[in-house]
Amino acid sequence: MAKRKSPTEAEDAPRIIGGGTHHEDVPFDRALRPKTFDDYIGQEKHKGNLRVFVQAARQRQEPLDHVLLCGPPGLGKTTLAQILAAEMNVQLHMTTGPVIEHKGALAGLLTKLGPNDVLFVDEIHRLSPVVEESLYLAMDEFRIDVMTGDGAFASAIQIPVPPFTLVGATTRTGLLTAPLYSRFGHHVRLDFYAPEELARIVRRSATILGVPITGEGALAIAKRSRGTPRIANRLLRRVRDFAEVLGTGAIDEKVVHGSSDRLDIDAAGFDEMDRRILRILCVDYEGGPVGVETIAAALGEPRDTIEDVYEPFLLQQGYLGRTPRGRIATKKAWAHLGLEAPSALKASDGPLFVAETSATRTTP
Ligand code: ADP
């Protein structure tokens, strides 16, 4: 039976403004990925703290405490793991949660590490419970249980592993078990990037790719990139195609606007899928609340995909609200669709949600 894809894996019909990796991104991701803290744009607070922790660990000649990186796909978790290893001057070993199928595979990984190396486990919430449990001892005491012998002669022995730093990445911390979560010394929750930061990322990438771009052009790409560097870099590449074939090769605001129209990405950085979510809420359910399962069924997508891929940016930008009864449309959502908001919503101030008693169609 085909394995179910995780919401952050490459999507079947790649979505230009999806944060997950597309196969065509891989060589560009490699070329554009910042290698040092200085190149890593934005996330200033986290970067400042991590610099201190790295320096302190290096002075003590100890491994960095285990780090949990959390945030939607494409915000720079893998990049940060690589930078941490480079700044610690140690090797980075990369894997993903579901790939470590059993305790033996984990033991194989851990015994290959050099002192203070970084083990990066992407999608760490998808570790099997047995593997996760063996990881606890490794994280706490740098030891691991291995089984020797067969049948009646089988016994467990503990072998030491080199001191190491586990850098785990996950889309939402709520997906982690409490014992795993509490074993990380540093918890870094990456935020969506501001348009000005993304514009700096676009300008840096354009320089590496040798594409001429104006400041306004970079900002226009940034505003349509859902606060996500991977999307900004992908959109830059698509706009470059239009500029090279239909224009002079240089990118300015006009080229970006024309290209985004052709790609069906609107001024807020939304595509048809986002607008469908807003229409389900506003048109089909009169503003909500609508349970996330209902939204998922209407779109024909798994619930996880709605929660990990589509919803975070709509929530962060204030187009959706979350209530115990489900998702609700805000004034901004109605305005974005060019529809008149219900009078109860119009009369209220702030980010404003429909009173919970007004609609009880679904459960969350
Ligand atoms: P994640 O692991 O969170 O899915 P990545 O670390 O793979 O995201 O980042 C995706 C791409 O976005 C990288 O190849 C890199 O080029 C770019 N990127 C991410 N964060 C930054 C940043 N802070 N500054 C510059 N480029 C970034």
PDB file of C-alpha atoms in Angstrom, residues 54 142 172 212 225 287:
ATOM      1  CA  VAL A  54      26.804  28.331  20.755  1.00  0.00           C
ATOM      2  CA  PHE A 142      24.530   9.772  26.148  1.00  0.00           C
ATOM      3  CA  ARG A 172       3.739  22.271  15.704  1.00  0.00           C
ATOM      4  CA  PRO A 212      18.705  42.022 -11.773  1.00  0.00           C
ATOM      5  CA  SER A 225       5.316  34.894  -0.265  1.00  0.00           C
ATOM      6  CA  GLY A 287     -18.825  33.175   8.666  1.00  0.00           C
TER       7      GLY A 287
END
